[in-house]
PDB file of C-alpha atoms in Angstrom:
ATOM      1  CA  UNK A   1       5.281  23.525  -6.901  1.00 48.00           C
ATOM      2  CA  UNK A   2       5.420  23.272  -2.986  1.00 52.00           C
ATOM      3  CA  UNK A   3       8.069  22.272  -0.110  1.00 51.00           C
ATOM      4  CA  UNK A   4       7.036  19.939   2.385  1.00 53.00           C
ATOM      5  CA  UNK A   5       9.752  19.342   5.184  1.00 58.00           C
ATOM      6  CA  UNK A   6      12.298  20.108   2.838  1.00 60.00           C
ATOM      7  CA  UNK A   7      10.525  17.960  -0.528  1.00 61.00           C
ATOM      8  CA  UNK A   8       9.794  19.493  -3.469  1.00 64.00           C
ATOM      9  CA  UNK A   9       5.639  18.692  -4.878  1.00 68.00           C
ATOM     10  CA  UNK A  10       5.217  19.469  -8.288  1.00 74.00           C
ATOM     11  CA  UNK A  11       1.600  20.925  -7.876  1.00 79.00           C
ATOM     12  CA  UNK A  12      -0.961  18.399 -10.201  1.00 84.00           C
ATOM     13  CA  UNK A  13       0.808  15.521  -9.710  1.00 83.00           C
ATOM     14  CA  UNK A  14      -0.583  12.921  -7.888  1.00 85.00           C
ATOM     15  CA  UNK A  15       1.318  10.434  -5.107  1.00 83.00           C
ATOM     16  CA  UNK A  16       0.828   7.498  -3.274  1.00 82.00           C
ATOM     17  CA  UNK A  17       2.495   7.817  -0.245  1.00 81.00           C
ATOM     18  CA  UNK A  18       3.267   4.646   2.317  1.00 78.00           C
ATOM     19  CA  UNK A  19       5.963   2.201   3.419  1.00 78.00           C
ATOM     20  CA  UNK A  20       6.607  -0.559   0.404  1.00 78.00           C
ATOM     21  CA  UNK A  21       7.881  -2.686   2.719  1.00 78.00           C
ATOM     22  CA  UNK A  22       4.447  -2.721   3.526  1.00 78.00           C
ATOM     23  CA  UNK A  23       2.603  -3.509   0.884  1.00 77.00           C
ATOM     24  CA  UNK A  24       0.784  -6.332   0.988  1.00 80.00           C
ATOM     25  CA  UNK A  25      -2.250  -8.277  -1.355  1.00 79.00           C
ATOM     26  CA  UNK A  26      -5.290  -9.343  -0.377  1.00 77.00           C
ATOM     27  CA  UNK A  27      -4.187 -12.881  -0.305  1.00 81.00           C
ATOM     28  CA  UNK A  28      -0.107 -11.515   1.930  1.00 84.00           C
ATOM     29  CA  UNK A  29      -2.608 -10.067   3.558  1.00 81.00           C
ATOM     30  CA  UNK A  30      -4.259 -12.464   4.822  1.00 81.00           C
ATOM     31  CA  UNK A  31      -1.229 -15.292   5.460  1.00 85.00           C
ATOM     32  CA  UNK A  32      -0.010 -12.566   7.045  1.00 83.00           C
ATOM     33  CA  UNK A  33      -3.801 -12.643   9.382  1.00 81.00           C
ATOM     34  CA  UNK A  34      -3.443 -17.079   9.419  1.00 81.00           C
ATOM     35  CA  UNK A  35       0.164 -16.315  10.669  1.00 85.00           C
ATOM     36  CA  UNK A  36      -0.966 -15.183  14.134  1.00 82.00           C
ATOM     37  CA  UNK A  37      -4.343 -16.474  14.689  1.00 69.00           C
ATOM     38  CA  UNK A  38      -4.790 -19.880  16.536  1.00 68.00           C
ATOM     39  CA  UNK A  39      -8.290 -20.432  14.835  1.00 75.00           C
ATOM     40  CA  UNK A  40      -8.642 -19.756  10.947  1.00 70.00           C
ATOM     41  CA  UNK A  41     -11.938 -20.210   9.670  1.00 75.00           C
ATOM     42  CA  UNK A  42     -12.043 -20.221   5.857  1.00 76.00           C
ATOM     43  CA  UNK A  43     -15.169 -20.267   3.971  1.00 80.00           C
ATOM     44  CA  UNK A  44     -16.447 -19.558   0.279  1.00 82.00           C
ATOM     45  CA  UNK A  45     -17.843 -16.340   0.457  1.00 80.00           C
ATOM     46  CA  UNK A  46     -18.503 -16.188  -3.838  1.00 84.00           C
ATOM     47  CA  UNK A  47     -16.733 -13.348  -5.511  1.00 85.00           C
ATOM     48  CA  UNK A  48     -15.437 -10.344  -4.561  1.00 80.00           C
ATOM     49  CA  UNK A  49     -16.960  -6.659  -5.714  1.00 83.00           C
ATOM     50  CA  UNK A  50     -13.691  -4.583  -5.232  1.00 81.00           C
ATOM     51  CA  UNK A  51     -11.650  -6.186  -7.625  1.00 80.00           C
ATOM     52  CA  UNK A  52      -8.146  -4.391  -6.996  1.00 76.00           C
ATOM     53  CA  UNK A  53      -5.326  -7.157  -5.952  1.00 74.00           C
ATOM     54  CA  UNK A  54      -2.593  -5.269  -6.910  1.00 75.00           C
ATOM     55  CA  UNK A  55       0.604  -3.516  -4.809  1.00 75.00           C
ATOM     56  CA  UNK A  56       1.174   0.543  -4.915  1.00 81.00           C
ATOM     57  CA  UNK A  57       3.884   1.507  -5.863  1.00 86.00           C
ATOM     58  CA  UNK A  58       5.636   4.878  -4.366  1.00 85.00           C
ATOM     59  CA  UNK A  59       8.480   5.154  -6.106  1.00 87.00           C
ATOM     60  CA  UNK A  60       7.800   8.491  -7.434  1.00 87.00           C
ATOM     61  CA  UNK A  61       6.898  10.990  -4.212  1.00 84.00           C
ATOM     62  CA  UNK A  62      10.680   8.653  -3.615  1.00 84.00           C
ATOM     63  CA  UNK A  63      12.563   9.742  -6.787  1.00 85.00           C
ATOM     64  CA  UNK A  64      11.453  14.065  -5.433  1.00 81.00           C
ATOM     65  CA  UNK A  65      13.666  13.084  -2.292  1.00 80.00           C
ATOM     66  CA  UNK A  66      10.594  11.921   0.061  1.00 78.00           C
ATOM     67  CA  UNK A  67      11.173   9.392   2.317  1.00 76.00           C
ATOM     68  CA  UNK A  68       8.341   8.569   5.587  1.00 72.00           C
ATOM     69  CA  UNK A  69       9.426   8.772   9.240  1.00 68.00           C
TER      70      UNK A  69
END
C-alpha cells in the first residue's frame, strides 16, 4: 500500500490515470481535428496495424479517491 497525496494506492495493482472527459476514440479524435481544420483531405491508407479502439476507464483509481488536478 502506498499513499499519493492522501490517496491510498495498492501495490501490484494496475491503474489507468487520466481525464475521463478527454477520453476519445480514434474516430472521435479525427472528428475533433476536422472541426478545427480549414482543409481536410481524406484518403484510404489500407488497414490500420494498431487495432486498439476503445475507451479507457479511470473508474478504478477514482474508487480509491484519486482525482487528477
